[in-house]
Amino acid sequence: MCYRSYIADWLYFERPMIDRFIGAEFNVQFEGPPVRIDGDEYPLGGFIERQIQWTRIIPEEAFALRQKLREVVDQTVREWMDGREFEFVPAIFEKPFADREAADAEAERQIRAFARPLPDFGEGL
């Protein structure tokens, strides 16, 4: 299901997707292949989706919106990372998990630990 969802846009649109930003209300998709000019990448256009309805955006609008979304992502990640320690390592191809099934089970256990609903103490409290 995840695989099909990930490649669906590549199957249904004529242009390849170069970026996608998914929010709670909007899904923004940028089309390529990008036009490269002086180190900048310009999408050929894009779509904004809201509740199963789409609107197309022209290349100029797509470029401006993509730049803004990228800035917001970077700023949000910087703020979120503040005070946390991370080790960044070279991005080389390697199998990320010695045991994928065990890694998935551990990730699910962690999610259930933090997403557990609070106990119901009754209406009187």
Coordinates of N, CA and C in Angstrom, one line a residue:
M1 N 0.8 -1.2 0.0 CA 0.0 0.0 0.0 C 0.9 1.3 0.0
C2 N 1.9 1.3 0.8 CA 2.8 2.4 0.9 C 3.5 2.7 -0.4
Y3 N 4.0 1.6 -1.0 CA 4.7 1.7 -2.3 C 3.7 2.2 -3.4
R4 N 2.5 1.7 -3.5 CA 1.6 2.2 -4.5 C 1.2 3.6 -4.3
S5 N 1.1 4.0 -3.0 CA 0.8 5.4 -2.7 C 1.9 6.3 -3.1
Y6 N 3.1 5.9 -2.9 CA 4.3 6.7 -3.2 C 4.5 6.9 -4.7
I7 N 4.2 5.9 -5.5 CA 4.5 6.0 -6.9 C 3.2 6.4 -7.7
A8 N 2.1 6.5 -7.1 CA 0.8 6.8 -7.8 C 0.9 8.0 -8.7
D9 N 1.5 9.1 -8.2 CA 1.6 10.3 -9.1 C 2.5 10.1 -10.3
W10 N 3.5 9.2 -10.2 CA 4.3 8.9 -11.3 C 3.6 8.2 -12.4
L11 N 2.6 7.4 -12.0 CA 1.8 6.7 -12.9 C 0.7 7.5 -13.6
Y12 N 0.1 8.4 -12.9 CA -1.1 9.1 -13.4 C -0.8 10.5 -14.0
F13 N 0.3 11.1 -13.7 CA 0.7 12.4 -14.3 C 1.7 12.2 -15.4
E14 N 1.7 13.1 -16.4 CA 2.7 13.0 -17.5 C 4.0 13.5 -17.0
R15 N 4.1 14.4 -16.2 CA 5.4 15.0 -15.7 C 5.7 14.3 -14.4
P16 N 7.0 14.1 -14.2 CA 7.4 13.5 -12.9 C 7.3 14.5 -11.7
M17 N 7.0 14.0 -10.6 CA 6.9 14.9 -9.4 C 8.4 15.1 -8.9
I18 N 8.8 16.3 -8.6 CA 10.1 16.6 -8.1 C 10.0 16.9 -6.6
D19 N 8.9 17.3 -6.1 CA 8.8 17.6 -4.6 C 7.3 17.5 -4.3
R20 N 7.1 17.1 -3.0 CA 5.7 17.1 -2.5 C 5.8 17.5 -1.0
F21 N 4.8 18.3 -0.6 CA 4.7 18.7 0.7 C 3.3 18.4 1.2
I22 N 3.1 17.7 2.2 CA 1.8 17.2 2.7 C 1.5 17.8 4.0
G23 N 0.5 18.6 4.1 CA 0.0 19.2 5.3 C -1.3 18.6 5.8
A24 N -1.9 19.1 6.8 CA -3.2 18.5 7.3 C -4.3 18.9 6.4
E25 N -4.2 20.1 5.7 CA -5.3 20.5 4.9 C -4.9 20.5 3.4
F26 N -3.7 20.8 3.1 CA -3.2 20.9 1.7 C -2.1 19.9 1.4
N27 N -2.1 19.5 0.1 CA -1.0 18.7 -0.5 C -0.5 19.4 -1.7
V28 N 0.8 19.8 -1.7 CA 1.3 20.5 -2.8 C 2.4 19.7 -3.5
Q29 N 2.2 19.6 -4.8 CA 3.1 18.8 -5.6 C 3.7 19.7 -6.7
F30 N 5.0 19.5 -6.9 CA 5.7 20.3 -8.0 C 6.2 19.3 -9.1
E31 N 6.0 19.8 -10.3 CA 6.3 19.0 -11.5 C 7.7 19.3 -12.1
G32 N 8.3 18.2 -12.6 CA 9.6 18.4 -13.3 C 9.5 17.7 -14.7
P33 N 10.6 17.5 -15.3 CA 11.9 17.8 -14.7 C 12.2 19.3 -14.5
P34 N 12.9 19.6 -13.5 CA 13.1 21.1 -13.3 C 14.0 21.7 -14.4
V35 N 13.8 23.0 -14.6 CA 14.6 23.8 -15.5 C 15.7 24.4 -14.6
R36 N 17.0 24.2 -14.9 CA 18.1 24.7 -14.1 C 18.7 25.9 -14.7
I37 N 18.6 27.0 -14.0 CA 19.2 28.3 -14.4 C 20.0 28.9 -13.3
D38 N 21.3 29.1 -13.5 CA 22.2 29.8 -12.6 C 22.1 29.1 -11.2
G39 N 22.1 27.8 -11.1 CA 22.1 27.1 -9.9 C 20.7 26.9 -9.2
D40 N 19.7 27.5 -9.8 CA 18.3 27.4 -9.2 C 17.6 26.4 -10.1
E41 N 16.6 25.6 -9.4 CA 15.8 24.7 -10.1 C 14.4 25.2 -10.2
Y42 N 13.8 25.3 -11.3 CA 12.5 25.9 -11.5 C 11.5 24.7 -11.9
P43 N 10.5 24.5 -11.1 CA 9.5 23.4 -11.5 C 8.7 23.9 -12.7
L44 N 8.2 22.9 -13.5 CA 7.4 23.2 -14.7 C 6.0 23.7 -14.3
G45 N 5.7 23.6 -13.0 CA 4.3 23.9 -12.5 C 4.1 23.1 -11.3
G46 N 2.8 23.0 -11.0 CA 2.4 22.2 -9.9 C 0.9 22.1 -9.6
F47 N 0.6 21.5 -8.5 CA -0.8 21.3 -8.1 C -0.9 21.6 -6.6
I48 N -2.0 22.1 -6.2 CA -2.4 22.2 -4.8 C -3.7 21.4 -4.7
E49 N -3.7 20.5 -3.8 CA -4.8 19.6 -3.6 C -5.4 19.9 -2.2
R50 N -6.7 20.0 -2.2 CA -7.5 20.2 -0.9 C -8.8 19.3 -1.0
Q51 N -8.8 18.4 -0.2 CA -10.0 17.5 -0.1 C -10.5 17.0 -1.4
I52 N -9.6 16.3 -2.1 CA -9.9 15.6 -3.4 C -10.2 16.6 -4.5
Q53 N -9.8 17.9 -4.4 CA -9.9 18.8 -5.5 C -8.6 19.4 -5.7
W54 N -8.2 19.7 -7.0 CA -6.9 20.2 -7.4 C -7.0 21.5 -8.0
T55 N -6.0 22.3 -7.9 CA -5.8 23.5 -8.7 C -4.4 23.5 -9.2
R56 N -4.2 23.9 -10.5 CA -2.9 23.9 -11.1 C -2.3 25.3 -10.8
I57 N -1.0 25.3 -10.6 CA -0.2 26.5 -10.5 C 0.8 26.6 -11.6
I58 N 1.1 27.8 -12.1 CA 2.0 28.0 -13.2 C 3.4 28.0 -12.7
P59 N 4.4 27.9 -13.6 CA 5.8 27.8 -13.1 C 6.3 28.9 -12.2
E60 N 5.9 30.1 -12.4 CA 6.4 31.2 -11.6 C 5.8 31.0 -10.1
E61 N 4.5 30.7 -10.1 CA 3.9 30.5 -8.7 C 4.5 29.3 -8.1
A62 N 4.7 28.2 -8.8 CA 5.3 27.0 -8.3 C 6.7 27.3 -7.7
F63 N 7.5 28.0 -8.4 CA 8.8 28.3 -7.9 C 8.8 29.1 -6.6
A64 N 7.9 30.1 -6.6 CA 7.8 30.9 -5.3 C 7.3 30.1 -4.2
L65 N 6.3 29.3 -4.4 CA 5.7 28.5 -3.3 C 6.7 27.4 -2.9
R66 N 7.4 26.8 -3.8 CA 8.4 25.8 -3.4 C 9.5 26.4 -2.6
Q67 N 10.0 27.5 -3.0 CA 11.0 28.2 -2.2 C 10.6 28.5 -0.8
K68 N 9.3 29.0 -0.7 CA 8.8 29.3 0.7 C 8.6 28.0 1.5
L69 N 8.1 27.0 0.9 CA 7.9 25.7 1.7 C 9.2 25.2 2.1
R70 N 10.2 25.2 1.3 CA 11.6 24.7 1.6 C 12.2 25.5 2.8
E71 N 12.0 26.8 2.8 CA 12.4 27.7 3.9 C 11.8 27.3 5.2
V72 N 10.4 27.1 5.1 CA 9.7 26.8 6.3 C 10.1 25.4 6.8
V73 N 10.3 24.5 6.0 CA 10.8 23.2 6.4 C 12.1 23.3 7.1
D74 N 13.1 24.0 6.5 CA 14.4 24.1 7.1 C 14.3 24.8 8.5
Q75 N 13.5 25.9 8.6 CA 13.4 26.6 9.8 C 12.7 25.8 10.9
T76 N 11.7 25.0 10.5 CA 11.0 24.2 11.4 C 11.9 23.1 12.0
V77 N 12.7 22.5 11.1 CA 13.6 21.4 11.5 C 14.7 22.0 12.4
R78 N 15.2 23.2 12.1 CA 16.2 23.8 12.9 C 15.7 24.0 14.3
E79 N 14.5 24.6 14.4 CA 13.8 24.9 15.7 C 13.6 23.6 16.5
W80 N 13.1 22.5 15.8 CA 12.8 21.3 16.4 C 14.1 20.6 17.0
M81 N 15.2 20.7 16.2 CA 16.5 20.1 16.6 C 17.2 20.8 17.7
D82 N 16.8 22.1 17.9 CA 17.5 22.9 18.9 C 17.5 22.2 20.3
G83 N 18.7 21.9 20.8 CA 18.8 21.3 22.1 C 18.9 19.8 22.1
R84 N 18.7 19.2 20.9 CA 18.8 17.8 20.7 C 20.1 17.4 20.1
E85 N 20.7 16.3 20.4 CA 22.0 15.9 19.8 C 21.7 14.9 18.7
F86 N 22.2 15.1 17.5 CA 22.1 14.2 16.4 C 23.5 14.0 15.8
E87 N 23.8 12.8 15.3 CA 25.0 12.6 14.6 C 24.6 12.4 13.2
F88 N 25.1 13.2 12.3 CA 24.9 13.1 10.9 C 26.1 12.3 10.3
V89 N 25.8 11.3 9.5 CA 26.8 10.5 8.9 C 26.7 10.5 7.4
P90 N 27.7 10.2 6.7 CA 27.6 10.2 5.2 C 26.5 9.4 4.7
A91 N 25.8 9.9 3.7 CA 24.6 9.2 3.1 C 25.2 8.2 2.1
I92 N 25.4 7.0 2.5 CA 25.9 6.0 1.6 C 24.9 4.8 1.6
F93 N 24.8 4.1 0.5 CA 23.9 3.0 0.4 C 24.3 1.9 1.3
E94 N 23.4 1.6 2.2 CA 23.6 0.4 3.1 C 22.3 0.0 3.6
K95 N 22.2 -1.3 4.0 CA 21.0 -1.8 4.5 C 20.8 -1.1 5.9
P96 N 19.7 -0.4 6.1 CA 19.5 0.4 7.4 C 19.2 -0.5 8.6
F97 N 18.7 -1.7 8.4 CA 18.4 -2.5 9.6 C 18.9 -3.9 9.4
A98 N 19.6 -4.4 10.4 CA 20.0 -5.8 10.4 C 18.8 -6.7 10.4
D99 N 17.8 -6.3 11.1 CA 16.5 -7.1 11.2 C 15.3 -6.2 11.0
R100 N 14.8 -6.0 9.8 CA 13.7 -5.1 9.6 C 12.5 -5.3 10.4
E101 N 12.1 -6.6 10.6 CA 10.9 -7.0 11.3 C 11.1 -6.5 12.8
A102 N 12.3 -6.8 13.4 CA 12.5 -6.4 14.8 C 12.5 -4.8 14.9
A103 N 13.1 -4.2 13.9 CA 13.2 -2.7 13.9 C 11.8 -2.1 13.8
D104 N 10.9 -2.7 12.9 CA 9.5 -2.2 12.8 C 8.8 -2.4 14.1
A105 N 9.0 -3.6 14.7 CA 8.3 -3.9 16.0 C 8.7 -2.9 17.1
E106 N 10.0 -2.6 17.1 CA 10.5 -1.6 18.1 C 9.9 -0.2 17.9
A107 N 9.9 0.2 16.6 CA 9.3 1.5 16.3 C 7.8 1.5 16.7
E108 N 7.1 0.5 16.4 CA 5.7 0.4 16.8 C 5.5 0.5 18.3
R109 N 6.4 -0.2 19.0 CA 6.3 -0.2 20.5 C 6.5 1.3 21.0
Q110 N 7.5 2.0 20.4 CA 7.8 3.4 20.8 C 6.6 4.3 20.5
I111 N 6.0 4.1 19.3 CA 4.8 4.9 19.0 C 3.7 4.7 20.0
R112 N 3.4 3.4 20.3 CA 2.3 3.1 21.2 C 2.6 3.6 22.6
A113 N 3.9 3.7 23.0 CA 4.2 4.3 24.3 C 3.9 5.8 24.4
F114 N 4.2 6.5 23.3 CA 4.0 8.0 23.4 C 2.6 8.3 22.9
A115 N 1.9 7.5 22.2 CA 0.6 7.8 21.6 C -0.5 7.2 22.5
R116 N -0.2 6.6 23.6 CA -1.2 5.9 24.4 C -2.2 6.9 25.0
P117 N -3.4 6.7 24.9 CA -4.4 7.6 25.4 C -4.3 7.8 26.9
L118 N -4.6 8.9 27.4 CA -4.6 9.2 28.8 C -5.7 8.4 29.5
P119 N -5.5 7.9 30.7 CA -6.6 7.2 31.4 C -7.8 8.1 31.6
D120 N -9.0 7.5 31.6 CA -10.3 8.2 31.8 C -10.5 8.1 33.3
F121 N -10.5 9.3 34.0 CA -10.8 9.3 35.4 C -12.2 9.7 35.7
G122 N -13.1 9.6 34.8 CA -14.5 10.0 35.0 C -14.8 11.4 34.7
E123 N -16.1 11.7 34.7 CA -16.5 13.1 34.4 C -16.3 14.0 35.5
G124 N -16.2 13.6 36.8 CA -16.1 14.5 37.9 C -14.8 15.2 38.0
L125 N -13.8 14.9 37.3 CA -12.6 15.6 37.4 C -12.3 16.6 36.4

